[in-house]
């Protein structure tokens, strides 16, 4: 067996245990550069000097083979280092078991005596609506109450017939004091109708005329009453009141021409009457208004 020359022997640094599991520790970039320089330096050292002898073709092939083998080994070493380091980068590290957490134990209380904790049982309340029987009433009870017709107002009731002119005049004056104008008017006219020639009838006619003019708003009736009283007693004690009432009634009716003549007649017959000043003022208004 022929022994290989020294040039065929690889350096120890390039030997790789191909049967083993490979390097477990990754090779750094600086280490790879150093190994490359070492391989190239060894190749240059083994190569013959140009001055010593010409390199044979076989020697050149061996040198090229060494360089290729060294480069292949360097690439394989880097790949194996990457494969060896791969699980350490991707696989998560197992977490260290944490200390067991002690949970607070629930406090268990012994059941109380059933006699004390038993719920009190009460009878259910009756929630059904109360049904009441319809009340039965007799026809007499359900019949509508019939109320008697309301009495007519006292003002519309006819005045009782006076038994004497004095009593009739007193009743009419009482109604007038109560401001019951319609009833008082009827009472005065009742005295006039029952006792037409009495002194009370004369006064009652003028009193009724005053109510008709001032309160019941019947100026036409008032005018007729004043004229009737004056015609019955032209020189009577109430003639001035009758003449002045005639003028007022005509004014209310809007008959100004007749009112002027009535005022002139009143002032001519009663120049000193208490109502003469009012008659003169009204006559002046009518004269200026011509």
Short mmCIF file of C-alpha atoms in Angstrom, two decimals:
data_model
loop_
_atom_site.label_atom_id
_atom_site.label_comp_id
_atom_site.label_asym_id
_atom_site.label_seq_id
_atom_site.Cartn_x
_atom_site.Cartn_y
_atom_site.Cartn_z
CA UNK A 1 0.00 0.00 0.00
CA UNK A 2 1.57 3.20 -1.13
CA UNK A 3 1.64 5.99 1.46
CA UNK A 4 0.09 9.25 0.40
CA UNK A 5 2.50 12.08 0.07
CA UNK A 6 2.26 14.93 2.48
CA UNK A 7 0.51 17.01 -0.10
CA UNK A 8 -2.44 14.56 -0.02
CA UNK A 9 -2.91 14.83 3.72
CA UNK A 10 -5.52 17.45 4.76
CA UNK A 11 -4.76 19.69 7.66
CA UNK A 12 -6.26 18.66 11.01
CA UNK A 13 -8.34 21.79 11.08
CA UNK A 14 -10.15 20.64 7.94
CA UNK A 15 -11.00 17.17 9.20
CA UNK A 16 -14.70 16.71 9.94
CA UNK A 17 -16.23 13.81 11.77
CA UNK A 18 -18.84 12.87 9.23
CA UNK A 19 -20.18 10.05 11.38
CA UNK A 20 -20.90 12.26 14.40
CA UNK A 21 -23.84 14.55 15.12
CA UNK A 22 -21.94 17.54 13.82
CA UNK A 23 -20.95 20.71 15.63
CA UNK A 24 -23.40 21.73 18.25
CA UNK A 25 -22.07 25.23 18.79
CA UNK A 26 -22.71 27.79 16.03
CA UNK A 27 -19.58 29.20 14.29
CA UNK A 28 -19.39 32.95 14.25
CA UNK A 29 -18.60 34.97 11.15
CA UNK A 30 -15.14 35.87 12.49
CA UNK A 31 -14.36 32.19 13.05
CA UNK A 32 -15.43 31.31 9.52
CA UNK A 33 -13.18 34.02 8.08
CA UNK A 34 -10.27 32.73 10.17
CA UNK A 35 -10.82 29.16 8.96
CA UNK A 36 -10.92 30.33 5.36
CA UNK A 37 -7.63 32.17 5.78
CA UNK A 38 -6.10 29.08 7.42
CA UNK A 39 -7.18 26.84 4.55
CA UNK A 40 -5.84 29.23 1.95
CA UNK A 41 -2.56 29.63 3.83
CA UNK A 42 -2.15 25.86 4.02
CA UNK A 43 -2.86 25.55 0.35
CA UNK A 44 -0.26 28.14 -0.48
CA UNK A 45 2.28 26.49 1.77
CA UNK A 46 1.83 23.10 0.12
CA UNK A 47 1.89 24.52 -3.37
CA UNK A 48 5.35 24.46 -5.08
CA UNK A 49 7.13 27.74 -5.67
CA UNK A 50 7.10 28.99 -9.21
CA UNK A 51 10.86 29.26 -9.15
CA UNK A 52 11.45 25.71 -7.89
CA UNK A 53 9.58 23.70 -10.47
CA UNK A 54 6.66 23.86 -12.74
CA UNK A 55 3.45 22.57 -11.33
CA UNK A 56 2.30 19.39 -12.93
CA UNK A 57 -1.22 19.01 -14.13
CA UNK A 58 -1.90 16.44 -11.42
CA UNK A 59 -0.68 18.86 -8.75
CA UNK A 60 -2.90 21.59 -10.03
CA UNK A 61 -5.88 19.28 -9.94
CA UNK A 62 -5.12 18.34 -6.32
CA UNK A 63 -4.75 21.98 -5.31
CA UNK A 64 -8.04 22.82 -6.92
CA UNK A 65 -9.66 19.87 -5.18
CA UNK A 66 -8.35 21.00 -1.79
CA UNK A 67 -9.73 24.46 -2.30
CA UNK A 68 -13.11 23.09 -3.36
CA UNK A 69 -13.20 20.66 -0.45
CA UNK A 70 -12.31 23.42 1.99
CA UNK A 71 -15.00 25.69 0.62
CA UNK A 72 -17.55 22.88 0.71
CA UNK A 73 -16.64 22.04 4.28
CA UNK A 74 -16.93 25.68 5.27
CA UNK A 75 -20.40 25.92 3.69
CA UNK A 76 -21.48 22.68 5.37
CA UNK A 77 -20.23 23.92 8.71
CA UNK A 78 -22.26 27.11 8.40
CA UNK A 79 -25.38 25.23 7.34
CA UNK A 80 -25.06 22.75 10.19
CA UNK A 81 -24.58 25.60 12.64
CA UNK A 82 -27.74 27.28 11.37
CA UNK A 83 -29.68 24.03 11.64
CA UNK A 84 -28.38 23.48 15.16
CA UNK A 85 -29.39 26.99 16.22
CA UNK A 86 -32.83 26.91 14.54
CA UNK A 87 -34.78 25.22 17.34
CA UNK A 88 -33.38 27.63 19.89
CA UNK A 89 -34.77 30.59 17.96
CA UNK A 90 -38.23 29.32 17.08
CA UNK A 91 -39.16 26.90 19.82
CA UNK A 92 -40.49 28.69 22.88
CA UNK A 93 -38.68 28.06 26.05
CA UNK A 94 -40.60 26.01 28.52
CA UNK A 95 -41.91 28.17 31.23
CA UNK A 96 -40.82 27.36 34.66
CA UNK A 97 -43.66 26.05 36.72
CA UNK A 98 -45.02 28.78 38.85
CA UNK A 99 -45.67 28.35 42.46
CA UNK A 100 -49.13 27.02 43.19
CA UNK A 101 -51.61 29.71 43.99
CA UNK A 102 -53.38 29.15 47.19
CA UNK A 103 -57.05 29.97 46.84
CA UNK A 104 -58.90 31.13 49.91
CA UNK A 105 -60.98 28.36 51.28
CA UNK A 106 -64.64 29.33 51.53
CA UNK A 107 -65.84 29.51 55.01
CA UNK A 108 -68.33 26.77 55.57
CA UNK A 109 -70.79 27.45 58.28
CA UNK A 110 -72.70 24.58 59.74
CA UNK A 111 -76.36 24.59 58.91
CA UNK A 112 -78.43 26.31 61.49
CA UNK A 113 -81.13 24.59 63.36
CA UNK A 114 -84.01 23.83 61.05
CA UNK A 115 -86.45 24.90 63.67
CA UNK A 116 -85.02 28.45 63.69
CA UNK A 117 -84.48 28.89 59.92
CA UNK A 118 -87.67 27.34 58.65
CA UNK A 119 -89.59 29.98 56.70
CA UNK A 120 -92.78 31.15 58.19
CA UNK A 121 -95.70 29.84 56.24
CA UNK A 122 -98.55 32.24 55.89
CA UNK A 123 -101.84 31.77 54.21
CA UNK A 124 -101.92 33.25 50.68
CA UNK A 125 -103.74 36.47 50.38
CA UNK A 126 -106.96 36.41 48.46
CA UNK A 127 -106.21 38.46 45.33
CA UNK A 128 -109.40 37.63 43.48
CA UNK A 129 -111.63 40.66 42.89
CA UNK A 130 -114.46 41.04 45.26
CA UNK A 131 -117.73 40.23 43.58
CA UNK A 132 -120.69 42.04 44.96
CA UNK A 133 -124.21 41.06 44.17
CA UNK A 134 -126.17 43.68 42.29
CA UNK A 135 -128.45 45.60 44.53
CA UNK A 136 -132.06 44.89 43.76
CA UNK A 137 -134.27 47.85 44.18
CA UNK A 138 -137.99 47.99 44.03
CA UNK A 139 -139.74 49.92 41.27
CA UNK A 140 -140.83 52.46 43.82
CA UNK A 141 -137.20 53.19 44.73
CA UNK A 142 -135.98 53.45 41.13
CA UNK A 143 -138.73 55.74 40.00
CA UNK A 144 -137.38 59.18 39.12
CA UNK A 145 -138.00 61.78 41.69
CA UNK A 146 -140.63 64.19 40.55
CA UNK A 147 -139.93 67.67 41.72
CA UNK A 148 -142.71 70.16 41.86
CA UNK A 149 -142.51 72.99 39.39
CA UNK A 150 -140.42 75.86 40.56
CA UNK A 151 -142.29 78.76 41.87
CA UNK A 152 -142.36 81.75 39.69
CA UNK A 153 -140.28 84.66 40.68
CA UNK A 154 -141.87 86.94 43.17
CA UNK A 155 -141.43 89.73 40.68
CA UNK A 156 -143.71 87.93 38.20
CA UNK A 157 -146.40 87.04 40.70
CA UNK A 158 -149.51 89.18 40.44
CA UNK A 159 -149.97 91.59 43.30
CA UNK A 160 -152.89 90.82 45.55
CA UNK A 161 -155.89 93.06 45.17
CA UNK A 162 -155.74 95.84 47.74
CA UNK A 163 -158.58 96.02 50.23
CA UNK A 164 -158.18 99.78 50.54
CA UNK A 165 -156.27 102.48 48.63
CA UNK A 166 -154.10 103.12 51.62
CA UNK A 167 -153.11 99.45 52.01
CA UNK A 168 -152.50 99.08 48.29
CA UNK A 169 -150.26 102.14 48.22
CA UNK A 170 -148.34 100.87 51.26
CA UNK A 171 -147.74 97.50 49.61
CA UNK A 172 -146.52 99.13 46.40
CA UNK A 173 -144.17 101.42 48.32
CA UNK A 174 -142.73 98.38 50.15
CA UNK A 175 -142.02 96.59 46.89
CA UNK A 176 -140.38 99.70 45.54
CA UNK A 177 -138.15 99.92 48.63
CA UNK A 178 -137.09 96.31 47.97
CA UNK A 179 -136.13 97.39 44.44
CA UNK A 180 -138.65 94.99 42.95
CA UNK A 181 -139.50 97.33 40.16
CA UNK A 182 -141.92 95.22 38.14
CA UNK A 183 -143.91 94.08 41.18
CA UNK A 184 -144.06 97.62 42.50
CA UNK A 185 -145.30 98.90 39.12
CA UNK A 186 -148.11 96.35 39.09
CA UNK A 187 -149.02 97.17 42.70
CA UNK A 188 -149.32 100.87 41.87
CA UNK A 189 -151.47 100.18 38.82
CA UNK A 190 -153.65 97.84 40.93
CA UNK A 191 -154.48 100.74 43.23
CA UNK A 192 -155.29 102.94 40.22
CA UNK A 193 -157.54 100.30 38.72
CA UNK A 194 -159.41 99.51 41.96
CA UNK A 195 -159.68 103.05 43.37
CA UNK A 196 -159.38 105.39 40.36
CA UNK A 197 -160.89 108.53 41.96
CA UNK A 198 -158.96 108.40 45.21
CA UNK A 199 -156.05 110.58 46.12
CA UNK A 200 -153.93 107.41 46.47
CA UNK A 201 -154.73 106.46 42.88
CA UNK A 202 -153.47 109.88 41.68
CA UNK A 203 -150.15 109.41 43.51
CA UNK A 204 -149.93 105.73 42.49
CA UNK A 205 -150.27 106.63 38.79
CA UNK A 206 -147.36 109.10 38.95
CA UNK A 207 -145.25 106.62 40.97
CA UNK A 208 -145.88 103.92 38.35
CA UNK A 209 -144.87 106.40 35.59
CA UNK A 210 -141.59 107.14 37.35
CA UNK A 211 -140.81 103.39 37.56
CA UNK A 212 -141.69 102.88 33.89
CA UNK A 213 -139.34 105.67 32.81
CA UNK A 214 -136.37 105.12 35.12
CA UNK A 215 -136.28 101.36 35.94
CA UNK A 216 -138.48 99.19 33.75
CA UNK A 217 -137.43 101.09 30.60
CA UNK A 218 -140.91 101.68 29.20
CA UNK A 219 -140.87 105.37 28.16
CA UNK A 220 -144.03 105.10 26.06
CA UNK A 221 -146.02 103.76 29.01
CA UNK A 222 -144.48 106.39 31.24
CA UNK A 223 -145.61 109.12 28.83
CA UNK A 224 -149.16 107.78 28.89
CA UNK A 225 -149.20 107.59 32.70
CA UNK A 226 -147.94 111.17 33.10
CA UNK A 227 -150.47 112.50 30.62
CA UNK A 228 -153.30 110.61 32.33
CA UNK A 229 -152.35 111.96 35.78
CA UNK A 230 -152.14 115.52 34.45
CA UNK A 231 -155.45 115.19 32.65
CA UNK A 232 -157.12 113.90 35.81
CA UNK A 233 -155.86 116.80 37.92
CA UNK A 234 -154.39 119.66 35.88
CA UNK A 235 -153.94 121.83 38.99
CA UNK A 236 -153.25 119.03 41.39
CA UNK A 237 -150.41 119.02 43.93
CA UNK A 238 -148.35 116.73 41.63
CA UNK A 239 -149.00 118.65 38.38
CA UNK A 240 -145.38 119.94 38.18
CA UNK A 241 -144.11 116.35 38.48
CA UNK A 242 -146.49 115.25 35.72
CA UNK A 243 -145.48 118.06 33.31
CA UNK A 244 -141.73 117.52 33.88
CA UNK A 245 -142.24 113.72 33.45
CA UNK A 246 -143.93 114.31 30.11
CA UNK A 247 -140.87 116.27 28.88
CA UNK A 248 -138.49 113.55 30.06
CA UNK A 249 -140.48 110.81 28.37
CA UNK A 250 -140.47 112.69 25.07
CA UNK A 251 -136.70 113.15 25.34
CA UNK A 252 -136.28 109.39 25.91
CA UNK A 253 -138.38 108.70 22.87
CA UNK A 254 -136.31 111.12 20.78
CA UNK A 255 -139.17 113.50 20.05
CA UNK A 256 -137.19 116.72 20.57
CA UNK A 257 -139.72 119.15 19.06
CA UNK A 258 -142.43 117.98 21.40
CA UNK A 259 -139.91 117.90 24.24
CA UNK A 260 -139.16 121.63 23.71
CA UNK A 261 -142.80 122.53 23.86
CA UNK A 262 -143.28 120.40 27.01
CA UNK A 263 -140.35 122.13 28.75
CA UNK A 264 -141.71 125.58 27.86
CA UNK A 265 -145.11 124.62 29.26
CA UNK A 266 -143.55 123.26 32.41
CA UNK A 267 -141.48 126.43 33.02
CA UNK A 268 -144.47 128.63 32.30
CA UNK A 269 -146.63 126.81 34.86
CA UNK A 270 -143.98 126.12 37.49
CA UNK A 271 -141.12 128.63 37.18
CA UNK A 272 -140.08 128.19 40.79
CA UNK A 273 -140.17 124.39 40.95
CA UNK A 274 -137.09 122.48 42.14
CA UNK A 275 -136.66 120.96 38.68
CA UNK A 276 -136.91 124.28 36.83
CA UNK A 277 -133.13 124.83 36.57
CA UNK A 278 -132.67 121.43 34.87
CA UNK A 279 -135.53 122.24 32.49
CA UNK A 280 -133.95 125.60 31.50
CA UNK A 281 -130.53 123.98 30.86
CA UNK A 282 -132.08 121.35 28.65
CA UNK A 283 -134.13 123.97 26.80
CA UNK A 284 -130.95 125.97 26.11
CA UNK A 285 -129.32 122.87 24.63
CA UNK A 286 -132.27 122.33 22.35
CA UNK A 287 -132.28 126.01 21.30
CA UNK A 288 -128.55 126.04 20.48
CA UNK A 289 -128.95 122.85 18.53
CA UNK A 290 -131.34 124.27 15.98
#
